[in-house]
CSV table of C-alpha atoms in Angstrom, one decimal:
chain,number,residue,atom,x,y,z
A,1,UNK,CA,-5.6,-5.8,33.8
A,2,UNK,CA,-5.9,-6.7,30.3
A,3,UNK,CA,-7.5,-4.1,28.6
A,4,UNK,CA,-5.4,-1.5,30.4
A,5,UNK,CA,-2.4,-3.4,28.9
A,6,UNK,CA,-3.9,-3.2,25.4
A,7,UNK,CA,-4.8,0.3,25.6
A,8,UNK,CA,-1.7,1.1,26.4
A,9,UNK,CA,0.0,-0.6,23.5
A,10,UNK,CA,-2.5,1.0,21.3
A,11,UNK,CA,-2.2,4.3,22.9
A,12,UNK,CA,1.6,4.4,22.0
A,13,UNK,CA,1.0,2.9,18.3
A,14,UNK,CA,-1.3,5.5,17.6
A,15,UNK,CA,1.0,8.4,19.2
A,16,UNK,CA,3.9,6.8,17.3
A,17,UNK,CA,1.8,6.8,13.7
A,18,UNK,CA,0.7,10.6,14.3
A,19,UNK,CA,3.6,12.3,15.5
A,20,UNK,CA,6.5,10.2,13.4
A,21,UNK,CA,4.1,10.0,10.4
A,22,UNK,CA,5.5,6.3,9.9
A,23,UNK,CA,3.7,2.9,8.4
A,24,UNK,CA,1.6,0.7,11.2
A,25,UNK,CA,4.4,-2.0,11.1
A,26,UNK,CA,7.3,0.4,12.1
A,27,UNK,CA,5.3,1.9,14.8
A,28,UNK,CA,4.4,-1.4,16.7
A,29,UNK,CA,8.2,-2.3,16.5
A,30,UNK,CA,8.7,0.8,18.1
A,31,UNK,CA,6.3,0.4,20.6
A,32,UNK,CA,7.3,-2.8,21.7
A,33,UNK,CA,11.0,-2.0,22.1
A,34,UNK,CA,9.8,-0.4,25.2
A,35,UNK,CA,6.3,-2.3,26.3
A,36,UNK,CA,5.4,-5.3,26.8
A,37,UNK,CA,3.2,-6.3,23.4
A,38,UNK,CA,1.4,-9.7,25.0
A,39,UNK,CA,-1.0,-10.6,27.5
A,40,UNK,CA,-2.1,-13.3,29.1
A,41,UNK,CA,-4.7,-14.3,26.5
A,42,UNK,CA,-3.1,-12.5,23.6
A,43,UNK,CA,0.4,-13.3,21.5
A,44,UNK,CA,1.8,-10.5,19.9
A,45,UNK,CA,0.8,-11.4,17.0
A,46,UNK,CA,-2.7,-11.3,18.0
A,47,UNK,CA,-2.2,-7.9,19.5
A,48,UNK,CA,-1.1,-6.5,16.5
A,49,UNK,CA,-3.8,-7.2,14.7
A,50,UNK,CA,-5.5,-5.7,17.5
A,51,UNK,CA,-4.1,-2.4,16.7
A,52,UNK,CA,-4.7,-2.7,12.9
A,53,UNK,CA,-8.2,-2.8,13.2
A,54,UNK,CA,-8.1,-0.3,15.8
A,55,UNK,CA,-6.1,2.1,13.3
A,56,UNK,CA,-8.5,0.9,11.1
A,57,UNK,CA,-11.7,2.3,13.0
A,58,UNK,CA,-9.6,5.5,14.7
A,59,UNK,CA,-10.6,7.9,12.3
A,60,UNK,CA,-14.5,6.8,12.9
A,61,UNK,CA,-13.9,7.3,16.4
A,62,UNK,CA,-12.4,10.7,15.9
A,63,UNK,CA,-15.7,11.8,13.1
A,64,UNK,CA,-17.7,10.3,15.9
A,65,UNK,CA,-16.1,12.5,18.9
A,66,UNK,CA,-16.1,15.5,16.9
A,67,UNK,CA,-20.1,15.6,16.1
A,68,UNK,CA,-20.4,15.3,19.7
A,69,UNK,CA,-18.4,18.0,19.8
A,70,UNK,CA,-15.9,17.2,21.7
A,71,UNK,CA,-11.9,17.7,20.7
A,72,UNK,CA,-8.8,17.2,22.3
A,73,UNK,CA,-9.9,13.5,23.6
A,74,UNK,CA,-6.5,11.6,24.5
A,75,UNK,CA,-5.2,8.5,22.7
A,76,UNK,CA,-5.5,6.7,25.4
A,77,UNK,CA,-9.3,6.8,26.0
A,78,UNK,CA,-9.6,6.4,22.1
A,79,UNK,CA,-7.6,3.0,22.7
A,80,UNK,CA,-10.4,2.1,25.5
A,81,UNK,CA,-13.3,3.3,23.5
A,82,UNK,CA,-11.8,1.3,20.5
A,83,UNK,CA,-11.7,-2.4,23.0
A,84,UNK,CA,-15.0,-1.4,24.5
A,85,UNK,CA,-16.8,-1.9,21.1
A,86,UNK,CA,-14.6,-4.2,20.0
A,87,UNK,CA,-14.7,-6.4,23.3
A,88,UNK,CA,-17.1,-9.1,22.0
A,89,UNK,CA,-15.6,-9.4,19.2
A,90,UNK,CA,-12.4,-9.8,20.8
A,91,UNK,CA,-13.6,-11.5,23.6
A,92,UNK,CA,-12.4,-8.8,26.1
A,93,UNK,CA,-14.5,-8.6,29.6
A,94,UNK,CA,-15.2,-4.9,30.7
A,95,UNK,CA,-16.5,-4.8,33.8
A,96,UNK,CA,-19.7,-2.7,35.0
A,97,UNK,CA,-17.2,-0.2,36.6
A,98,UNK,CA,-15.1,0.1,33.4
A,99,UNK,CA,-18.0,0.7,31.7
A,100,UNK,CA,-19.4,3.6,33.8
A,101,UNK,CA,-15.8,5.1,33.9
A,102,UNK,CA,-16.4,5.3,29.9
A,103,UNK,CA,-19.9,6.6,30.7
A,104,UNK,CA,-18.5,8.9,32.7
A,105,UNK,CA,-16.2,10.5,30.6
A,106,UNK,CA,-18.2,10.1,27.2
A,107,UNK,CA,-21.7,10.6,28.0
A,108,UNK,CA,-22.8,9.7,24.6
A,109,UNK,CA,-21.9,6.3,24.2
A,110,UNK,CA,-24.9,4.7,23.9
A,111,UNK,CA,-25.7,6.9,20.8
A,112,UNK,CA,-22.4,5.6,19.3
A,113,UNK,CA,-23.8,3.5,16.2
A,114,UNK,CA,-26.5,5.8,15.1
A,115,UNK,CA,-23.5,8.6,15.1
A,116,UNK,CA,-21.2,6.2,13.3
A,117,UNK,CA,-23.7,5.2,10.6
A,118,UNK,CA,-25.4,8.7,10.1
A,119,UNK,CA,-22.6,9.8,7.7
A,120,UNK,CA,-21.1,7.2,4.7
A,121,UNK,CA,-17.7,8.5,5.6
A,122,UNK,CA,-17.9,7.9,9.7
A,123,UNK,CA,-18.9,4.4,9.2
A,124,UNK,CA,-16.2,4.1,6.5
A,125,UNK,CA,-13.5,5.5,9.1
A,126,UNK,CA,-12.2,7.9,6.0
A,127,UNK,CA,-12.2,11.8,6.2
A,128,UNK,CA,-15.2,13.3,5.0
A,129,UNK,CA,-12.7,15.2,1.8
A,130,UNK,CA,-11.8,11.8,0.5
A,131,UNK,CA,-15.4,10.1,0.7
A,132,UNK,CA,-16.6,13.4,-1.2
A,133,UNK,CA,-14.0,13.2,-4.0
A,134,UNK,CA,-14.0,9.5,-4.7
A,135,UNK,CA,-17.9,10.0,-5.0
A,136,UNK,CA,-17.8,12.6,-7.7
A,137,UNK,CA,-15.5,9.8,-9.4
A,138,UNK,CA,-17.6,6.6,-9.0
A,139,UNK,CA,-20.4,7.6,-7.9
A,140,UNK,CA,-21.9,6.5,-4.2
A,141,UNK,CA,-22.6,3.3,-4.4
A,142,UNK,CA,-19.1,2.6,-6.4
A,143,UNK,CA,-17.2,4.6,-4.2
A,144,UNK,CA,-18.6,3.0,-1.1
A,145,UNK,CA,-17.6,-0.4,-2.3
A,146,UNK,CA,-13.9,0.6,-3.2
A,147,UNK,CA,-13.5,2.6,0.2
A,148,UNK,CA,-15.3,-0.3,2.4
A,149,UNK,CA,-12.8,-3.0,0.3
A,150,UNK,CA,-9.7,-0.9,0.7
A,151,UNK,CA,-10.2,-2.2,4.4
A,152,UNK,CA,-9.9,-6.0,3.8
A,153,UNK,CA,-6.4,-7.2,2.5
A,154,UNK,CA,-6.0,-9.8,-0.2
A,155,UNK,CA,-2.5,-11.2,0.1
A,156,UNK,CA,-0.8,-12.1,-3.1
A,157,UNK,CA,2.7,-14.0,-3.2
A,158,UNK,CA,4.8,-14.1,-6.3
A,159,UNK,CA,7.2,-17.0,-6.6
A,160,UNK,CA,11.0,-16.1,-7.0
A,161,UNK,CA,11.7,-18.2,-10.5
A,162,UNK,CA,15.4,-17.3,-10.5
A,163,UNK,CA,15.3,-19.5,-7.9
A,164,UNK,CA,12.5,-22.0,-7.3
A,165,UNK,CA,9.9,-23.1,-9.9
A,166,UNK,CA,6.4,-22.2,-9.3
A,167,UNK,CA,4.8,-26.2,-8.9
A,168,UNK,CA,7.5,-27.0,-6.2
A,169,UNK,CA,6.6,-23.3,-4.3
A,170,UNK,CA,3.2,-24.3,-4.2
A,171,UNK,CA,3.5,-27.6,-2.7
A,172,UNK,CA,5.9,-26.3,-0.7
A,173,UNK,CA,4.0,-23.8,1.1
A,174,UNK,CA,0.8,-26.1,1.1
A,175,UNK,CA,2.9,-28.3,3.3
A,176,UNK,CA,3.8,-25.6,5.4
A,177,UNK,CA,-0.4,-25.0,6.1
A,178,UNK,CA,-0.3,-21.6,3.3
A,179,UNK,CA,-3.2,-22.8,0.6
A,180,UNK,CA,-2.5,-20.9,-2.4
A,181,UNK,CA,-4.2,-20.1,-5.6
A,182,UNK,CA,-2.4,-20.0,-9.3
A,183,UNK,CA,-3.7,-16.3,-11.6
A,184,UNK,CA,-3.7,-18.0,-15.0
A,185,UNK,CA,-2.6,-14.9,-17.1
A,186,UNK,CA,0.1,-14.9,-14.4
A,187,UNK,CA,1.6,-18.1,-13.6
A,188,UNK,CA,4.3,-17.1,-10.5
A,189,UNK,CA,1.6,-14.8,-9.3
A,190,UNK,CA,0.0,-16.4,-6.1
A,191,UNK,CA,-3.3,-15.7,-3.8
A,192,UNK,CA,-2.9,-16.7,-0.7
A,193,UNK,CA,-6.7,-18.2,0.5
A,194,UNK,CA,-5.9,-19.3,3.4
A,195,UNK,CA,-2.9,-19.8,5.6
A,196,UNK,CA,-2.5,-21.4,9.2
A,197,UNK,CA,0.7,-19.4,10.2
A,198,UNK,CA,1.9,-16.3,9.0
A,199,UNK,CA,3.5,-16.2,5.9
A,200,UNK,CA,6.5,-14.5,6.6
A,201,UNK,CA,7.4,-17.2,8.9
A,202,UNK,CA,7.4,-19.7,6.2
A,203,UNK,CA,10.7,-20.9,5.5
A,204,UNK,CA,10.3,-20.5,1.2
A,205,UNK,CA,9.5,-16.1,2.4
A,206,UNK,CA,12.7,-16.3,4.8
A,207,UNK,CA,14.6,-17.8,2.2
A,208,UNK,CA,13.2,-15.2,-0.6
A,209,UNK,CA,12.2,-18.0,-2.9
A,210,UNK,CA,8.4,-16.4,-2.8
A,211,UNK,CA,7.9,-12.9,-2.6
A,212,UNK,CA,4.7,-10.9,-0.8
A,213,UNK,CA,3.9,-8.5,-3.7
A,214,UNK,CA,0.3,-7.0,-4.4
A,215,UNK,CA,-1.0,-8.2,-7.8
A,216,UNK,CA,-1.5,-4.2,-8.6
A,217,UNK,CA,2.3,-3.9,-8.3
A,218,UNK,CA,2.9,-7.1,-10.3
A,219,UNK,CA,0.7,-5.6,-13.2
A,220,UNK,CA,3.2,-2.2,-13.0
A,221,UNK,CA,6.4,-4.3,-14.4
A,222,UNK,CA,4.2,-6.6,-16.7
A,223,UNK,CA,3.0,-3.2,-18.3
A,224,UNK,CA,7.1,-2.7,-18.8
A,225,UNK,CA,7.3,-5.1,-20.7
A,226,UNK,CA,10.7,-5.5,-19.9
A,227,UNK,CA,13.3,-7.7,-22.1
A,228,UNK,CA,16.6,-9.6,-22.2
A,229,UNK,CA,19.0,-7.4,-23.0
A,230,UNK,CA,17.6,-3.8,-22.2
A,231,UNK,CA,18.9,-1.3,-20.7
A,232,UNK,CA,16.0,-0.3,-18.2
A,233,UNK,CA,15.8,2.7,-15.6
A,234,UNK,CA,13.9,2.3,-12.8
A,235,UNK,CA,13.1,6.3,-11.4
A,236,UNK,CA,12.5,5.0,-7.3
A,237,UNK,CA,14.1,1.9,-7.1
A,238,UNK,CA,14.4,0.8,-3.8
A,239,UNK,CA,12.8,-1.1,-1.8
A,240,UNK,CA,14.0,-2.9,-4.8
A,241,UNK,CA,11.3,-5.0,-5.1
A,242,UNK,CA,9.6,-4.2,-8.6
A,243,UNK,CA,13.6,-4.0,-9.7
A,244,UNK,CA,13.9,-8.0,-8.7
A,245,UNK,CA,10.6,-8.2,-10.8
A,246,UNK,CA,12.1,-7.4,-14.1
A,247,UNK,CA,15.1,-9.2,-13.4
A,248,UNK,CA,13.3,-12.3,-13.3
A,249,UNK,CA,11.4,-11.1,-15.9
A,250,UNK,CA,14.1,-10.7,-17.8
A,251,UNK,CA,16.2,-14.0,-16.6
A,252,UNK,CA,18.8,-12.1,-14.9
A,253,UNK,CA,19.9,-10.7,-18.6
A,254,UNK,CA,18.5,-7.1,-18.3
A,255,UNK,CA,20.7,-4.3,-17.4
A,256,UNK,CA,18.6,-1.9,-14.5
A,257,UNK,CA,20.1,1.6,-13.3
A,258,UNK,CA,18.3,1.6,-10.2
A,259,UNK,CA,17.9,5.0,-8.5
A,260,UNK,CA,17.1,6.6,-5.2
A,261,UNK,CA,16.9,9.2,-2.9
A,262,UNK,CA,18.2,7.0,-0.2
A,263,UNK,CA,21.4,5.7,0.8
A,264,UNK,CA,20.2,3.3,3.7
A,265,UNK,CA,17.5,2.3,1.4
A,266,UNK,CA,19.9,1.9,-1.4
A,267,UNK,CA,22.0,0.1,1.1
A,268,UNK,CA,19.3,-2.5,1.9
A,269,UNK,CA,18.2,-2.4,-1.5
A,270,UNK,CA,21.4,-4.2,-2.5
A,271,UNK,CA,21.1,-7.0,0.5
A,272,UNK,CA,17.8,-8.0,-0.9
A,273,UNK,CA,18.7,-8.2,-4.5
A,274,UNK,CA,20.9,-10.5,-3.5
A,275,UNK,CA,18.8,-12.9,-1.4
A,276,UNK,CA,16.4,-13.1,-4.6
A,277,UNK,CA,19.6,-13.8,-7.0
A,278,UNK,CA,19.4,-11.4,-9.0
A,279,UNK,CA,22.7,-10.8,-10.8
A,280,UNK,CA,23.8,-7.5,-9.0
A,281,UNK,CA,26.8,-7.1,-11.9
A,282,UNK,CA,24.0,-6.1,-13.8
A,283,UNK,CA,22.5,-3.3,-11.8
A,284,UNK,CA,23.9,0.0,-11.4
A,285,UNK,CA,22.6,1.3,-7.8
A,286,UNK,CA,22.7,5.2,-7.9
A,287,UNK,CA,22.0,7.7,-5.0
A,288,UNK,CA,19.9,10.4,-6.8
A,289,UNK,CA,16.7,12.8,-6.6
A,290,UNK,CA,15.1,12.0,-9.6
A,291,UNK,CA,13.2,15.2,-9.7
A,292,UNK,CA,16.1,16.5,-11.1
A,293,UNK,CA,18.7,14.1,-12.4
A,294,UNK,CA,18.5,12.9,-15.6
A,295,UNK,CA,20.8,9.9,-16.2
A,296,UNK,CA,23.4,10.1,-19.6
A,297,UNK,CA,21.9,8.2,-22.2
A,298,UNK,CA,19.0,6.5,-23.8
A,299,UNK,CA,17.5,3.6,-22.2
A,300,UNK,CA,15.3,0.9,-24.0
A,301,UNK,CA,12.6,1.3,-20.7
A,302,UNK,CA,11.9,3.3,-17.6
A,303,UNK,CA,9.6,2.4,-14.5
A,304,UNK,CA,8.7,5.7,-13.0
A,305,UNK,CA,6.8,4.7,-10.1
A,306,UNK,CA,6.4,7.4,-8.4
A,307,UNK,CA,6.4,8.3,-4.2
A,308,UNK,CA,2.5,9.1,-4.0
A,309,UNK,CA,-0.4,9.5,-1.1
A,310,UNK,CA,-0.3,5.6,-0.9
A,311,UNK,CA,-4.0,6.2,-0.4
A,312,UNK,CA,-4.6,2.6,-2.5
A,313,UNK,CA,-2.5,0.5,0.1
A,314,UNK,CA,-4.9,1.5,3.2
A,315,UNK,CA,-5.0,-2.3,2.6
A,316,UNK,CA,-1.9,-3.5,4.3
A,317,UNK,CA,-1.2,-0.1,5.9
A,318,UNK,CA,-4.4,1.7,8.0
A,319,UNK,CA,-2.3,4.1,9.1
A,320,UNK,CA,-2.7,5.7,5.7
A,321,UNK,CA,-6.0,6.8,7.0
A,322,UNK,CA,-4.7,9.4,9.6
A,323,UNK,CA,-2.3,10.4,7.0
A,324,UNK,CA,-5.6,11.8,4.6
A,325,UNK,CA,-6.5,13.9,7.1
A,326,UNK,CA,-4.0,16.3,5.6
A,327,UNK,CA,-5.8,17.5,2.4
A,328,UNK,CA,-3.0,18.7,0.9
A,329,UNK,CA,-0.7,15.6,1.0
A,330,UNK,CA,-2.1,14.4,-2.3
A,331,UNK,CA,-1.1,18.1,-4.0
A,332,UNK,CA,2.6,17.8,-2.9
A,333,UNK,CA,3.0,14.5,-4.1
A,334,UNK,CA,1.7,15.7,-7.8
A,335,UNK,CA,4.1,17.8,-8.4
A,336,UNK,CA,6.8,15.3,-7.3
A,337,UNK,CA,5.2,12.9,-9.7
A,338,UNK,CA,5.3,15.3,-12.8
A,339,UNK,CA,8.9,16.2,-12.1
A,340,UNK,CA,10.0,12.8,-12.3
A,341,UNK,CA,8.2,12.2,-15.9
A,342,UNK,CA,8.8,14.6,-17.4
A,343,UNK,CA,12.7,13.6,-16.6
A,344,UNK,CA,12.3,10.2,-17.5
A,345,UNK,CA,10.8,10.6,-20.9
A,346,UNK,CA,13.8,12.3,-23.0
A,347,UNK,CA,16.2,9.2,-22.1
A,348,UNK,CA,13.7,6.4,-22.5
A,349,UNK,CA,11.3,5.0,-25.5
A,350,UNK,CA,8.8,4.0,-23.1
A,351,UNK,CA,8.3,4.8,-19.8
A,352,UNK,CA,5.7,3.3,-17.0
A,353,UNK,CA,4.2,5.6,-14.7
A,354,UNK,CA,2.5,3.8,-11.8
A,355,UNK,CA,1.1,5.3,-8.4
A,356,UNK,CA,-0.3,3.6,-5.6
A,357,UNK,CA,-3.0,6.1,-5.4
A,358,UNK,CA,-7.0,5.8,-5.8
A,359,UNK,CA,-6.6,9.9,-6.8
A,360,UNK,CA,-6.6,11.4,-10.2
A,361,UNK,CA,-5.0,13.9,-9.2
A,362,UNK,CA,-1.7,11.5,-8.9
A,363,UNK,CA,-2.7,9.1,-11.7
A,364,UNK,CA,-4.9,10.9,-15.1
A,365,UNK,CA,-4.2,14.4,-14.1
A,366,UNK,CA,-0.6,14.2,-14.3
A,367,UNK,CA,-0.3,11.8,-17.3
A,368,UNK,CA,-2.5,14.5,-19.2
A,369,UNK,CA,-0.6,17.5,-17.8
A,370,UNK,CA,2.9,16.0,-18.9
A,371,UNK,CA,1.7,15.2,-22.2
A,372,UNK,CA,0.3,18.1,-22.6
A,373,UNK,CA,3.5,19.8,-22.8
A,374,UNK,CA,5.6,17.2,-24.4
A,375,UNK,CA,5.0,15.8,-27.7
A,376,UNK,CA,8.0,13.2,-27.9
A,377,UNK,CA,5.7,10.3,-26.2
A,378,UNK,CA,1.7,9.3,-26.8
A,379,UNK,CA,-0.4,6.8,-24.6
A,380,UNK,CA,-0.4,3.0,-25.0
A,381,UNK,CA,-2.5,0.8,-23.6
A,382,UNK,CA,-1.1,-1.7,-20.8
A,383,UNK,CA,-1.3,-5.2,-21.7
A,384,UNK,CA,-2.7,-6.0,-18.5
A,385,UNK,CA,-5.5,-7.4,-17.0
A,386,UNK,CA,-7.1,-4.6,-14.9
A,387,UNK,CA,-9.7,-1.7,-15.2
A,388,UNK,CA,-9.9,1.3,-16.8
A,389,UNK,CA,-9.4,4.9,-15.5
A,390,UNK,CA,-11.5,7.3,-14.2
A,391,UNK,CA,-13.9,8.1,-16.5
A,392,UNK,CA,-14.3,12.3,-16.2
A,393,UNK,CA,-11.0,11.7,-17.8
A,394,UNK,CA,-10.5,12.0,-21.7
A,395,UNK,CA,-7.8,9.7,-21.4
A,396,UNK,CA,-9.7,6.8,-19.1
A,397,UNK,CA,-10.0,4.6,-21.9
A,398,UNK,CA,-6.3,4.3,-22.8
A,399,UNK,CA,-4.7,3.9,-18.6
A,400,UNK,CA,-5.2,1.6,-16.2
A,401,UNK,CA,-6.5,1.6,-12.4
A,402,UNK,CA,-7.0,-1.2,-10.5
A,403,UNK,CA,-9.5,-1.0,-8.2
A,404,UNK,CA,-10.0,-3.3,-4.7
A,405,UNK,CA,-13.5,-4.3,-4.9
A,406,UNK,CA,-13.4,-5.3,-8.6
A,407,UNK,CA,-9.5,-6.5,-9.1
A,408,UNK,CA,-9.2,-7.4,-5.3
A,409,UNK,CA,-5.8,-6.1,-4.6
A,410,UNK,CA,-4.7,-2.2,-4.0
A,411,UNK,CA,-5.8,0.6,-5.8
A,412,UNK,CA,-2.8,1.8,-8.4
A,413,UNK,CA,-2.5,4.0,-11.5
A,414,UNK,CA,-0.5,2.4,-14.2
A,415,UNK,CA,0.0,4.6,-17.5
A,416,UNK,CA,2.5,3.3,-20.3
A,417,UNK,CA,3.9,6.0,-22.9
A,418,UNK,CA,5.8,5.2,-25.8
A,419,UNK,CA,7.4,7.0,-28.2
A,420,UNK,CA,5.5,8.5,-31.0
């Protein structure tokens, strides 16, 4: 039966995002090494989707079970609660029996919407911490905006100019049924409003001659400012995508140092510099824990963008949601963060911090807390066209944050410091 196939798939998503604390995308190619991922009405694509929203909604559904207090519930009846709301939407059948079997085993069920709406954060599908602090930041009505638009994804495409110009790409991928839309400040920078296939079946993405990038991380190398000639460090390189950036940026003349933590992703790193021809003569790959490795000599630029909650890319990555249940994520990232900072500014004139984050406590609070104890560097204002901090912060006025329902793309933290 259909819906027992679906479940299933979902079931195993969700076990394989809780237990192997990995991104939606890794654990539905997981899941369908080992079970079927169609059905008769629904391609694999389709049933993807399926589970994003379903990721999307699974912390509701777990606020939801736990005021009716019941704990313990497994994944699999989450999966069938999940369809069962979803089913005309989806256009799923249940059957009376189905439904009394749900019945059955969740006697509440037809009190689900006034549960789900009777808190901000249940109806949100966030925990109840990170509905509470964002609040305190924005206020409500702010906060519920940003939270409810982290759940919509706006798709932004940046066209590889070391190897196609940006007119061609966009007729190009017209004719291949992706409508796109030009940022003016931006020129290679692309939304994508509507597209009839997915785009990373399109032959200009296989090729690498455009690029899925988030505007947000765009904006973190345009804050760079990155030139011909530089020498630039970039503190956590790989996937290597931001690296390609200023290499474009830079017409293949800028020299990067590219470190990570990573071999394999060092390793893959290199691959996919190539595809985007960039010149890899001129970057130095280097397997290192920035936390504590300081490269020898002065560099003109350094990207620090730092390993963070990635609570501001719920967008292309619900998962994330689950991952905020543990409070103390965001606290152990910070102090990563600061480490890496306060390495890179002694060896660089400016430096770009950047976090994927909607949290102060990985964005303003660590910018002030570094500069605080080191007088070498002062703020700058990035040249970029995105909001300002949060404003509890003295230093709001002089950082950047881009947020989802005003800049429509994910939520990042991008500080520039230059040398005073």
């Amino acid at each position: 039966m259909e819906v027992d196939a679906l479940a299933n798939v979902l079931a195993n998503v969700l076990y394989e995002v809780e237990t192997r604390k990995i991104s939606l995308d890794r654990a539905f190619t997981r899941v369908c090494r080992r079970v079927k991922c169609s059905t008769r009405n629904f391609t694999r694509e389709e049933v993807h989707r399926i589970a994003e929203g379903f990721l999307r909604r699974v912390v509701s559904l777990y606020e939801v079970l736990k005021v009716c207090g019941r704990r313990g519930t497994s994944r699999r009846f989450l999966a069938r609660l999940y369809l069962y709301l979803a089913s005309r939407e989806l256009g799923l059948r249940f059957t009376s029996r189905m439904r009394r079997s749900l019945e059955r085993m969740f006697p509440e069920l037809k009190r689900f919407n006034e549960i789900l709406v009777s808190e901000p954060w249940i109806s949100l599908g966030y925990p109840r911490w990170v509905y509470e602090k964002v609040s305190r930041l924005l206020g409500e009505d702010e906060s519920y905006k940003m939270l409810e638009a982290l759940d919509r994804r706006v798709m932004w495409l940046r066209v590889n100019t070391l190897l196609m110009d940006v007119d061609k790409a966009v007729k190009e991928l017209e004719s291949e049924g992706v409508r796109v839309a030009p940022v003016k400040r931006v020129p290679f920078l692309l939304r994508v409003i509507e597209s009839q296939r997915p785009v990373r079946n399109t032959r200009l993405f296989r090729e690498g001659k455009v690029i899925i990038q988030d505007k947000a991380s765009v904006f973190t190398v345009l804050a760079l400012e990155p030139d011909r000639g530089e020498l630039i460090y970039d503190f956590a390189a790989a996937p290597g995508i931001k690296t390609s950036l200023i290499m474009q940026l830079t017409e293949n003349r800028a020299r990067v140092v590219a470190m990570d933590l990573s071999p394999k992703r060092l390793q893959s790193m290199k691959a996919l510099l190539k595809k985007y021809g960039v010149d890899i003569s001129r970057v130095e790959l280097v397997l290192a824990d920035t936390r504590v490795f300081r490269p020898r000599g002065a560099a003109h630029a350094a990207l620090v963008d730092a390993p963070c909650s990635s609570s501001g890319a719920i967008p292309k990555d619900p998962s994330i949601k689950l991952f905020l249940q543990d409070q103390d994520r965001v606290r152990k990232f910070s102090h990563t963060q600061r480490l890496m900072l306060q390495n890179a500014l002694p060896v660089s004139e400016r430096v770009v911090y950047a976090t994927c984050s909607i949290f102060p406590e990985e964005g303003e609070e660590v910018v002030s807390k570094v500069l605080s104890e080191a007088d070498s560097h002062v703020l700058e204002d990035p040249r970029i066209d995105a909001s300002r901090g949060y404003k509890l912060y003295p230093i709001w006025n002089r950082v950047r944050r881009t947020y989802p329902h005003v800049d429509e793309c994910e939520g990042f933290f991008i500080a520039r410091l230059v040398r005073g």
